[in-house]
Tab-separated table of C-alpha atoms in Angstrom:
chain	number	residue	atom	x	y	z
A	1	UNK	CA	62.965	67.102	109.535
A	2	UNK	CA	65.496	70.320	109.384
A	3	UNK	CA	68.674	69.531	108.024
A	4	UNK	CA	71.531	69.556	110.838
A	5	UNK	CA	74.424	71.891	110.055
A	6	UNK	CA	77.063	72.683	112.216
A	7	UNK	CA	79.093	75.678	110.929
A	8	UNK	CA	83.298	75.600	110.932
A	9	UNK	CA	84.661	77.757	114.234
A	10	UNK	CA	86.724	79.737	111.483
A	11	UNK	CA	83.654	80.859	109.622
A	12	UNK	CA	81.043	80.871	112.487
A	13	UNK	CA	80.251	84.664	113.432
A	14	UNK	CA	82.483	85.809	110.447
A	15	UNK	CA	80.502	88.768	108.853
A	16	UNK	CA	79.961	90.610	105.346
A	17	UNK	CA	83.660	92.677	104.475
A	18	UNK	CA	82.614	96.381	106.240
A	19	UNK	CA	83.467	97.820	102.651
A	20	UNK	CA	80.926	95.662	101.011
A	21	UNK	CA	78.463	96.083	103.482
A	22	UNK	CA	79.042	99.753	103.895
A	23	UNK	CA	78.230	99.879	100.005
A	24	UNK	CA	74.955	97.849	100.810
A	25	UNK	CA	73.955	100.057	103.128
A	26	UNK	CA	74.545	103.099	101.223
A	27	UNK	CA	72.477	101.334	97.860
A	28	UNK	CA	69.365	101.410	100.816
A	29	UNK	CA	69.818	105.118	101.946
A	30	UNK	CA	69.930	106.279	98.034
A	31	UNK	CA	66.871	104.018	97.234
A	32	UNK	CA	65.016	105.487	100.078
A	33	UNK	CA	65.922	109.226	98.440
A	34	UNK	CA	68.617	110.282	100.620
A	35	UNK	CA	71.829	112.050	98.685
A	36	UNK	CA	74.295	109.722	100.258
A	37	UNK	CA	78.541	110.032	99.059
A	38	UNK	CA	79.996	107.080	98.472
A	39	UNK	CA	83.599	106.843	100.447
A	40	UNK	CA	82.895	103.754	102.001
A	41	UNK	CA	84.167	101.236	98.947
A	42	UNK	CA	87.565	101.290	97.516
A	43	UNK	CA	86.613	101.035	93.817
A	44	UNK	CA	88.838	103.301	91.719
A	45	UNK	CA	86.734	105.665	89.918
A	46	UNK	CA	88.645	106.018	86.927
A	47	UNK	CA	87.677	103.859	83.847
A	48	UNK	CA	89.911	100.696	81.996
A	49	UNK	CA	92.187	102.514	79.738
A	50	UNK	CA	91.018	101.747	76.416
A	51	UNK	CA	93.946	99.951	74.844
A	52	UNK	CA	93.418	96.962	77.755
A	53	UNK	CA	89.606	97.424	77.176
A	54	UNK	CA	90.556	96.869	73.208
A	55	UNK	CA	92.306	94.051	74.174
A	56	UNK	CA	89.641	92.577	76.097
A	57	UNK	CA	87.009	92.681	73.604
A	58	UNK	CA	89.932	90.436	70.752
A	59	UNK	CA	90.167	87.939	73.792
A	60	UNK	CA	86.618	87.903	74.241
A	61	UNK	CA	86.655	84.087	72.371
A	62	UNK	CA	89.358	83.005	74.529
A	63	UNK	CA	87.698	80.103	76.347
A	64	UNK	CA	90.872	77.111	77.321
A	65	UNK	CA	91.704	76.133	80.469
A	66	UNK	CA	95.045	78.202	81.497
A	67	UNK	CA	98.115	76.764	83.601
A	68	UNK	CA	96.493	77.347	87.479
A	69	UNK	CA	100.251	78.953	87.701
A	70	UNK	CA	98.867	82.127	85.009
A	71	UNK	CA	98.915	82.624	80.802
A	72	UNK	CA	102.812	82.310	80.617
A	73	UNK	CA	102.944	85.484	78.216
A	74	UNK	CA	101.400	87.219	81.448
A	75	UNK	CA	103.308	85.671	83.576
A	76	UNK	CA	106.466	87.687	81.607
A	77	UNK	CA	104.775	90.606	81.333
A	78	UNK	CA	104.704	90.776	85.051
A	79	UNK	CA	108.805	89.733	85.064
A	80	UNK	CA	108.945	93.278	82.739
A	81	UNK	CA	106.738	95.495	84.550
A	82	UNK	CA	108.461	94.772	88.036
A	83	UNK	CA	112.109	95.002	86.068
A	84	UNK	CA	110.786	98.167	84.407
A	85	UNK	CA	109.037	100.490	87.518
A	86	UNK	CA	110.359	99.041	90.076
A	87	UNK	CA	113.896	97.717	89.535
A	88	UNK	CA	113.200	94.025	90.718
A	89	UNK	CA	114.305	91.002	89.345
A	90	UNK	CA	112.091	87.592	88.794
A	91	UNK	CA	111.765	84.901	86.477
A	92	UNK	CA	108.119	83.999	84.917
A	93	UNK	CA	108.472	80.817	86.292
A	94	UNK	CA	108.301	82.889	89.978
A	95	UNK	CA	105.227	84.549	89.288
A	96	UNK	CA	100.860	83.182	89.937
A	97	UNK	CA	98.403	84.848	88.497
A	98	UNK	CA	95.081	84.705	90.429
A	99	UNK	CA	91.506	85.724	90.234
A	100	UNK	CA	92.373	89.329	92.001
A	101	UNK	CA	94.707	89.738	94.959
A	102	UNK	CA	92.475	89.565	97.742
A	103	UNK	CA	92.077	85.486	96.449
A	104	UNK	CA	96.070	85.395	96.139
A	105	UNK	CA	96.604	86.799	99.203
A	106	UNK	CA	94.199	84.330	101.102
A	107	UNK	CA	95.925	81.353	99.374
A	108	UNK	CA	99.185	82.451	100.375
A	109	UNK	CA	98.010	82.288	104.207
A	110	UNK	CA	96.363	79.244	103.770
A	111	UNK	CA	99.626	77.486	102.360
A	112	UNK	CA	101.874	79.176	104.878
A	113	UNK	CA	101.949	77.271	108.545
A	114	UNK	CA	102.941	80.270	110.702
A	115	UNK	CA	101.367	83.125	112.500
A	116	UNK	CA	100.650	86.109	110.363
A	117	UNK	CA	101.387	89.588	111.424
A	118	UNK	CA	99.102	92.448	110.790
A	119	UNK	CA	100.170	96.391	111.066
A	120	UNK	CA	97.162	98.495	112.901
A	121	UNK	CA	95.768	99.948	110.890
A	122	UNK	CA	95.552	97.476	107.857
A	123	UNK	CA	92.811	96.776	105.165
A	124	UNK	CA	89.950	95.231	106.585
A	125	UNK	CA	90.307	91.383	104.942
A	126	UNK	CA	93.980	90.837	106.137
A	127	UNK	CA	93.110	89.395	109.448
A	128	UNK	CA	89.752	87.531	108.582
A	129	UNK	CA	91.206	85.685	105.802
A	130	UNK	CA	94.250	84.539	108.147
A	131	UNK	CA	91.713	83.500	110.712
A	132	UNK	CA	89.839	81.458	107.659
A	133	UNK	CA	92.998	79.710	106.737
A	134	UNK	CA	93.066	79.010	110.849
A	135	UNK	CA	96.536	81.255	111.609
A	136	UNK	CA	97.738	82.598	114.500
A	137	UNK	CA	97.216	86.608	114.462
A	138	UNK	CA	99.666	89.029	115.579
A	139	UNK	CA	98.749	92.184	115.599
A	140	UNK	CA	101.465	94.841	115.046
A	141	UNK	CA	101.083	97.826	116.957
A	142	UNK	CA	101.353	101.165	114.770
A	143	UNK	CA	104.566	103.360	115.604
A	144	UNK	CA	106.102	106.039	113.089
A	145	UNK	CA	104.728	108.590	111.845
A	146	UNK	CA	101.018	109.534	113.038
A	147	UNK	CA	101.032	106.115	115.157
A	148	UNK	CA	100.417	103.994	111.701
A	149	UNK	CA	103.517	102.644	110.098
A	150	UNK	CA	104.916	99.120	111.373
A	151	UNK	CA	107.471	100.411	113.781
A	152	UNK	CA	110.944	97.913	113.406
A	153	UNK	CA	111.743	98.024	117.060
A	154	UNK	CA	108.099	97.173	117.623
A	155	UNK	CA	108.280	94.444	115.087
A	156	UNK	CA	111.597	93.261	116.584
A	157	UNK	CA	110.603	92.977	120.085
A	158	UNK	CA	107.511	90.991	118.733
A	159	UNK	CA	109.745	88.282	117.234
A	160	UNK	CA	111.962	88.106	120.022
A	161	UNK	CA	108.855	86.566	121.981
A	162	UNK	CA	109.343	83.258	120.226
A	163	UNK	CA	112.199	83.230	118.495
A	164	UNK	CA	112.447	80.238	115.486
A	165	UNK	CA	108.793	80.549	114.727
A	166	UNK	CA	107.853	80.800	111.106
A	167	UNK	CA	105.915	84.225	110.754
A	168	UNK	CA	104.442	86.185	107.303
A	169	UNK	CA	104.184	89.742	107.815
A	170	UNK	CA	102.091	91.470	105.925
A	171	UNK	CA	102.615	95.354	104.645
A	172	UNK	CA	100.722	97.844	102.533
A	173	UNK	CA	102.377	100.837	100.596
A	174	UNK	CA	100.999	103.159	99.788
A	175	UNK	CA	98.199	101.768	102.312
A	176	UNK	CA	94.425	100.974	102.950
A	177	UNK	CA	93.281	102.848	104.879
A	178	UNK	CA	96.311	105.496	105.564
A	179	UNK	CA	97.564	106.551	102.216
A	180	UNK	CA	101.013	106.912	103.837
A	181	UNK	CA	103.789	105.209	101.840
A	182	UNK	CA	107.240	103.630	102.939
A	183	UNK	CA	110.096	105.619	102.841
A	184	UNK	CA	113.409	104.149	101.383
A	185	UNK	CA	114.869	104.824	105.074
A	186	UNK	CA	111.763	102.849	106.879
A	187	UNK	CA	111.545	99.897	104.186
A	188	UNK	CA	115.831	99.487	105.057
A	189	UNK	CA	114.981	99.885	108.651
A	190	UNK	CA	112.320	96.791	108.070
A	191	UNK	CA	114.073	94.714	106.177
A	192	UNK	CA	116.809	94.971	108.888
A	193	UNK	CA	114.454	92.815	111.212
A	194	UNK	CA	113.004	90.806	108.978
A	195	UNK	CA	116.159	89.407	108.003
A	196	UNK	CA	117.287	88.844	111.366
A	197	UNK	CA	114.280	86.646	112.293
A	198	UNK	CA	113.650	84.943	108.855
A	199	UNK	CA	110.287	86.936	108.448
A	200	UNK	CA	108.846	85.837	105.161
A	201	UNK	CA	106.962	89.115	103.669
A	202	UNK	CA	104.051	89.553	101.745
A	203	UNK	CA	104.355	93.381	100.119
A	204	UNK	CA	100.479	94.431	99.146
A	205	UNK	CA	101.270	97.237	96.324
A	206	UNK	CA	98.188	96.813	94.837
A	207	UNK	CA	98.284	100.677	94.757
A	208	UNK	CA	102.585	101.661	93.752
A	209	UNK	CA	100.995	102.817	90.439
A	210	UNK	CA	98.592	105.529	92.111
A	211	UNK	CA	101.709	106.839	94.509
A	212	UNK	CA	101.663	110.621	93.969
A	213	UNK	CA	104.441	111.823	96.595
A	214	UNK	CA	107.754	110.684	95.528
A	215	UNK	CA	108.608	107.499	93.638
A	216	UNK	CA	106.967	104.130	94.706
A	217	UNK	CA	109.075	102.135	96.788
A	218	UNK	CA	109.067	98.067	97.211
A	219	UNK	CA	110.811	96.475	100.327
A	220	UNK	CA	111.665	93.746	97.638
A	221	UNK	CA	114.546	96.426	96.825
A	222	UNK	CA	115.820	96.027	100.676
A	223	UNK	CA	114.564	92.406	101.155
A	224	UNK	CA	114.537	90.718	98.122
A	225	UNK	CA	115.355	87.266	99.624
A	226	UNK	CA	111.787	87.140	101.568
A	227	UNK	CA	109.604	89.266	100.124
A	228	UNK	CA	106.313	88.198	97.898
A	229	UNK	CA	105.319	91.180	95.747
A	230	UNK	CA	101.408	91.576	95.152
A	231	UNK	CA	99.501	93.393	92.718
A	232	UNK	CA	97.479	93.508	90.357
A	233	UNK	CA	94.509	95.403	87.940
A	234	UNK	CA	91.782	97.048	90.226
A	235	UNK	CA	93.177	99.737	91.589
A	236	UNK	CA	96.006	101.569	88.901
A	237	UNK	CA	94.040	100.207	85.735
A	238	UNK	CA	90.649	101.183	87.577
A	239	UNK	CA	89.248	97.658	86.616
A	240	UNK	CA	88.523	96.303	90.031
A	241	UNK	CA	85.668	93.640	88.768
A	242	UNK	CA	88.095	92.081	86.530
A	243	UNK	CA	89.508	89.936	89.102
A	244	UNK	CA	93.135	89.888	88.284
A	245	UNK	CA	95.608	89.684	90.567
A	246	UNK	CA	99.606	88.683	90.398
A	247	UNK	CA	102.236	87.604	92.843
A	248	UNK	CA	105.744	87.556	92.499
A	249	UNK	CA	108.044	85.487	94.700
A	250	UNK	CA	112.153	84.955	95.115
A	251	UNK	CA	113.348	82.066	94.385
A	252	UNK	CA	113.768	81.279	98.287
A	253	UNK	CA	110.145	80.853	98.435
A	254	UNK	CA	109.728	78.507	95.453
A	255	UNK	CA	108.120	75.717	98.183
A	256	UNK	CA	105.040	78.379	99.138
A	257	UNK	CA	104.456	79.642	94.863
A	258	UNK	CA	104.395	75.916	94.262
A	259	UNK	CA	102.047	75.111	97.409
A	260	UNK	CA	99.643	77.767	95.690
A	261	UNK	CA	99.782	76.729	92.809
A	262	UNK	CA	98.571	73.280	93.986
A	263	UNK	CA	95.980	74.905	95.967
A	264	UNK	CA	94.529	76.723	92.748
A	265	UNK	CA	94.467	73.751	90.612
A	266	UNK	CA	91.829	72.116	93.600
A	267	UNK	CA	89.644	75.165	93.952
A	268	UNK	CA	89.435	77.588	91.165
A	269	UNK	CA	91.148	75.944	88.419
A	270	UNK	CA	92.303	79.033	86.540
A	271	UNK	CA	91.850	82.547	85.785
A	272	UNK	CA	89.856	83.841	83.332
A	273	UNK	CA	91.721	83.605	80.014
A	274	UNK	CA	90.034	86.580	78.344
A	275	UNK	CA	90.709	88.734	81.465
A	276	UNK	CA	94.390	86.989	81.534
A	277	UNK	CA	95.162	88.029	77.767
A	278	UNK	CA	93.867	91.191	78.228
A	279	UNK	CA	96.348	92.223	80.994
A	280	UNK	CA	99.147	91.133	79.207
A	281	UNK	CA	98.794	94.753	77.530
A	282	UNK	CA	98.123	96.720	80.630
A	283	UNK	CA	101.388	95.802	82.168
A	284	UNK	CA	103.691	95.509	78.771
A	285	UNK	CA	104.848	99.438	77.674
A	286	UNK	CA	102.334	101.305	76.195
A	287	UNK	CA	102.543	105.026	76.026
A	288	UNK	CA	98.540	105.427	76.287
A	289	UNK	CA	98.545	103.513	79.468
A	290	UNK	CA	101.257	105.526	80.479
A	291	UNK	CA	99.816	108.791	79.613
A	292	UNK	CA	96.115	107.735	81.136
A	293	UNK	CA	98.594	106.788	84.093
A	294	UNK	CA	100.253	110.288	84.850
A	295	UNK	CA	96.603	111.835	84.335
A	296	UNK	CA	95.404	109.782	86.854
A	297	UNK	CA	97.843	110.415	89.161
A	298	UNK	CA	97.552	114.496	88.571
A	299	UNK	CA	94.303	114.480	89.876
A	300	UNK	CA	94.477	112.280	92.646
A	301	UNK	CA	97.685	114.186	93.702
A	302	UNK	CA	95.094	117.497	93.555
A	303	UNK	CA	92.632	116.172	95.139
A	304	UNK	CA	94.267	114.364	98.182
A	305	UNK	CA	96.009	117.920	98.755
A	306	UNK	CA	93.078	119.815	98.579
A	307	UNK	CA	90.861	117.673	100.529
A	308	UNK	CA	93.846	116.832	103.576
A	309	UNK	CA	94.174	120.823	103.789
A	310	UNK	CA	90.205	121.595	103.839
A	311	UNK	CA	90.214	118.657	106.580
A	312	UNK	CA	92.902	119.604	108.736
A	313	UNK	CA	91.849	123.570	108.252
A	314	UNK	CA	88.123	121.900	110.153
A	315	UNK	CA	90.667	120.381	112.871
A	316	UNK	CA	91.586	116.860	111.813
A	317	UNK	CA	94.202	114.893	112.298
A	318	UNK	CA	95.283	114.207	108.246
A	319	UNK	CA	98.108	112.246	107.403
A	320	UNK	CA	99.711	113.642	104.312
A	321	UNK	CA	98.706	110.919	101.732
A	322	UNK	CA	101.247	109.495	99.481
A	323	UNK	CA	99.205	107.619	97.130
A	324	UNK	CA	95.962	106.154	96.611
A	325	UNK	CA	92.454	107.886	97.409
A	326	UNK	CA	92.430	107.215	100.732
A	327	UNK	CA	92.353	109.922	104.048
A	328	UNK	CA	92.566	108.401	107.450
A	329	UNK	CA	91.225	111.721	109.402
A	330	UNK	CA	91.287	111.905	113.324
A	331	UNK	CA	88.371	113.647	114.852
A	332	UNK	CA	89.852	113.445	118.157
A	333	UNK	CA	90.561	117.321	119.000
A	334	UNK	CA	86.837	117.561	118.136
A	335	UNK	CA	86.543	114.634	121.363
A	336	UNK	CA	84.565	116.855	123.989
A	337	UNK	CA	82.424	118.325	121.583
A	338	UNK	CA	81.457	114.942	120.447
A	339	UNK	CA	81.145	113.312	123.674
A	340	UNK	CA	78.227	115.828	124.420
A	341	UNK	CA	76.789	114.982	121.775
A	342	UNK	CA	76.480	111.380	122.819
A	343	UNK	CA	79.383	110.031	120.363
A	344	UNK	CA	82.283	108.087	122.142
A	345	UNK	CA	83.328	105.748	119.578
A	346	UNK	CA	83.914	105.780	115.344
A	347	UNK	CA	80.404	103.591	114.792
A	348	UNK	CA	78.758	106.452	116.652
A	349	UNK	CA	80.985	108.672	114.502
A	350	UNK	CA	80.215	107.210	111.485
A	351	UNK	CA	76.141	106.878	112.127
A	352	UNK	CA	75.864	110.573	112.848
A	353	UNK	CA	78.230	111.536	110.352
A	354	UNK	CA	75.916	109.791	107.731
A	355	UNK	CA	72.743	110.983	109.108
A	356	UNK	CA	73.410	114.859	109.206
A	357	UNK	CA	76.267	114.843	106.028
A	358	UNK	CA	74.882	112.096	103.569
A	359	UNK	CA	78.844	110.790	103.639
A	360	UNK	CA	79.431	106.724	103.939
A	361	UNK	CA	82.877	106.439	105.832
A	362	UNK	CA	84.568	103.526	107.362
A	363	UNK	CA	84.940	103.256	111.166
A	364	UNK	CA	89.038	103.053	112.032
A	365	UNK	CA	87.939	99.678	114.056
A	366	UNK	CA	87.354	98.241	110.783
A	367	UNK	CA	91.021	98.184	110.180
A	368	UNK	CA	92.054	97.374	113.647
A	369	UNK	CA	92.545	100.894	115.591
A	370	UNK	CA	90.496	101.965	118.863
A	371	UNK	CA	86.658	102.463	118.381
A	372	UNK	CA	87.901	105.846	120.716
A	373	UNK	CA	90.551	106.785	118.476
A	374	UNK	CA	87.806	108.182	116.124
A	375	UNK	CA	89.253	107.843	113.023
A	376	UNK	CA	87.596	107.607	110.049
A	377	UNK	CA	88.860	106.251	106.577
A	378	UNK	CA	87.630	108.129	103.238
A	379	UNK	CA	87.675	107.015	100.228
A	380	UNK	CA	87.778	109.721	97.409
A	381	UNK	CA	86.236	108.148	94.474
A	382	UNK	CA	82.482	109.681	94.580
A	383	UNK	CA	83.317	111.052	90.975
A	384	UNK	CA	83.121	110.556	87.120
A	385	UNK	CA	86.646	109.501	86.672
A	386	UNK	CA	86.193	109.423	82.786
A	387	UNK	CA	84.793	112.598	82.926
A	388	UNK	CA	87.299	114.242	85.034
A	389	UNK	CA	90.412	112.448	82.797
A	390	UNK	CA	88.619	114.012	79.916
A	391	UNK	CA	88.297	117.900	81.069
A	392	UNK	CA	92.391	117.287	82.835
A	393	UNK	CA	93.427	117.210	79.452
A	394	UNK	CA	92.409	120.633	78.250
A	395	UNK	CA	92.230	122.505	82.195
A	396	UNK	CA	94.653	123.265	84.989
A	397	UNK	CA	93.831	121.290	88.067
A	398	UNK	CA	93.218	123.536	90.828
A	399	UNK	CA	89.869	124.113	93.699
A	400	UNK	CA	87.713	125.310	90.590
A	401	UNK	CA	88.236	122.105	88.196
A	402	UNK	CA	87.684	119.664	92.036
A	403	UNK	CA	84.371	121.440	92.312
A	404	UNK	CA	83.220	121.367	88.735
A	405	UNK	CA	84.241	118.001	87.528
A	406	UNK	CA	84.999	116.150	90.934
A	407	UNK	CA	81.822	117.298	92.171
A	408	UNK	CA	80.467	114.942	94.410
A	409	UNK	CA	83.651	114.303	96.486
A	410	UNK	CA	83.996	118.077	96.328
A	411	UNK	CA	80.643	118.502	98.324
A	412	UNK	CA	81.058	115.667	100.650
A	413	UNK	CA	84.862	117.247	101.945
A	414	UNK	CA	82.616	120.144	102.186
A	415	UNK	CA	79.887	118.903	104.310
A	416	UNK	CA	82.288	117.355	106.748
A	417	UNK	CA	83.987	120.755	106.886
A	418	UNK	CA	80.892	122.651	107.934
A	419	UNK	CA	79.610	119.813	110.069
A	420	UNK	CA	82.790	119.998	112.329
A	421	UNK	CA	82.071	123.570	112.636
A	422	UNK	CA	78.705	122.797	113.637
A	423	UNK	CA	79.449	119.750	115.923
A	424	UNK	CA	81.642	122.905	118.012
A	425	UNK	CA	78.877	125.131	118.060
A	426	UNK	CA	76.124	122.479	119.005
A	427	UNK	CA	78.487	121.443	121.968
A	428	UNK	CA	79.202	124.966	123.160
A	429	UNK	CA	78.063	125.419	126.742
């Protein structure tokens, strides 16, 4: 007799991440022979630095049990890197480590009985993982500049619908999938609401350390009183399958850290002490982290710039990227040529894209916008980051070094180029 399941609402029709699967499907295409460039997954491209690597490999016998709360010398580590770069104050006790944010982040919503509020466009797992932990969703729509910041007036009319209820907003800077940062100005202007209406604030700055216009900004600064501060390893210290991720909260909040807490302790125990130890060097001061930092940040500086100007020279819609390796490109002046050529919607977009360029994008739907917006979101990172860290040290970073040791991101920007020249001359009357 077949066993009888009956899957949860929550989970029924819930469906691979699109990043993942977008890096499944490009494995296929390359195993079948087809050049395909990888912008679909996030995964910085740019390798550990090797004084956390070092530290890895003395941890590597570390095998106890740690507190479900985070290895308290990590724990103060954290306290010093958010009093050092970004001028906030916390205690160790205030701050959970976790196996990588995206796990934090979920925990937080499961703990917190409220609805959730989600900017358009946001990174794809923000509004699955609230449905998961069976929250309300309230969608934010995007105001400001280009259409995709949280707009306060927005945000305050939103709040205004049901005044009293508990709510968690959730914000990105510099963001997945925009690469467009908070301004000092915009993160007083949000805090401003969120104060009025008790908004409880999770700030995602999983990528501060990669901003490359202007100086990182938290809205802990503005809002200190209701604002959780995540981060954590994969992005700045390019060591995504680590799986460490850190959240700091006020003391306001201690009832939700201490909820989280609990909930760790019943599911995953604790964090993996080797990977735990080892982070304790990539957030205390150390000038070769530093230095690998401002390399790091050089190129992706170059490369955004060259890439946004190549893109909007084809056409696009670019928003000037503050940080990150992300482009969120509109091909909507290109929207008559592409609707005679049978593509109304980003999948469409995306499917032809891929078959004529070899490039894996992400649809905009997958982070909440219009299928007919057609936006796409690239990720930059089809490179040798060692490789490229290596020759920065000894070159000038200009078009030349992107082509030569950037190379396949170089040729992909490319190939979109030409193909949006060709899409205008295939649709010509």
């Amino acid at each position: 007799m077949t066993p009888l399941i009956d899957l949860d609402p929550r989970v029924d029709g819930l469906v691979v991440s699109p990043t993942l699967a977008a890096r499944v499907r490009a494995n296929e295409l390359a195993q079948a022979g087809r050049r395909v460039y990888r912008f679909g997954l996030g995964q910085s491209p740019f390798p550990v630095p090797a004084p956390v690597v070092a530290a890895l490999r003395a941890a590597a016998g570390e095998k106890d049990y740690l507190p479900p709360g985070g290895l308290p010398a990590l724990q103060a580590a954290v306290v010093d890197y958010h009093r050092r770069r970004h001028g906030l104050t916390f205690a160790a006790d205030d701050v959970v480590i976790g196996p990588g944010s995206k796990e934090l982040l979920f925990l937080l919503q499961l703990a917190f009985a409220g609805d959730v509020m989600v900017p358009t466009p946001s990174w794809v797992s923000y509004v699955p993982q609230a449905r998961l932990a069976g929250r309300v969703v309230v969608r934010v729509p995007g105001g400001g500049r280009h259409g995709l910041m949280v707009d306060p007036d927005e945000l305050d009319r939103l709040c205004r619908t049901g005044p009293g209820r508990p709510r968690l907003l959730v914000i990105n800077s510099p963001s997945n999938p925009t690469g467009l940062a908070y301004t000092g100005d915009e993160l007083e202007r949000l805090a401003a609401v969120c104060r009025a209406h008790a908004v409880v604030v999770v700030s995602d700055e999983i990528y501060g350390e990669l901003t490359v216009v202007g100086e990182h900004r938290s809205l802990a600064r503005a809002y200190p009183e209701g604002t959780i501060v995540a981060s954590g390893l994969s992005k700045w210290c390019g060591a995504g399958g680590w799986r460490l991720g850190t959240m700091a909260f006020p003391p306001t909040l201690i009832a939700l850290r201490r909820a989280m807490i609990a909930i760790a302790s019943e599911t995953y125990s604790s964090t993996s002490a080797p990977i735990q130890h080892a982070a304790v060097v990539a957030f205390r001061p150390n000038g070769e982290v530093e230095a690998y930092l401002a390399e790091v940040r050089r190129l992706l500086a170059a490369l955004l710039l060259w890439s946004g100007t190549e893109l909007m020279g084809a056409g696009l819609d670019v928003p000037e990227a503050a940080g990150g390796f992300y482009l969120f490109p509109s091909f909507a002046e290109l929207r008559p040529q592409l609707a005679r050529l049978g593509i109304h919607d980003d999948v469409a977009l995306v499917d032809r894209l891929l078959t004529r360029t070899g490039v894996m994008a992400l649809p905009g739907s997958a982070f909440g916008m219009a299928p007919g917006d057609l936006r796409l979101r690239l990720a930059l990172v089809d490179f040798d980051g060692a490789r490229a860290l290596t020759a920065a040290a000894r070159e000038v970073i200009g078009r030349g070094f992107l082509e030569r040791y950037l190379t396949p991101t170089w040729e992909a920007v490319t190939a979109i180029v030409a193909w949006c020249q060709e899409v205008r001359a295939e649709a010509s009357p």
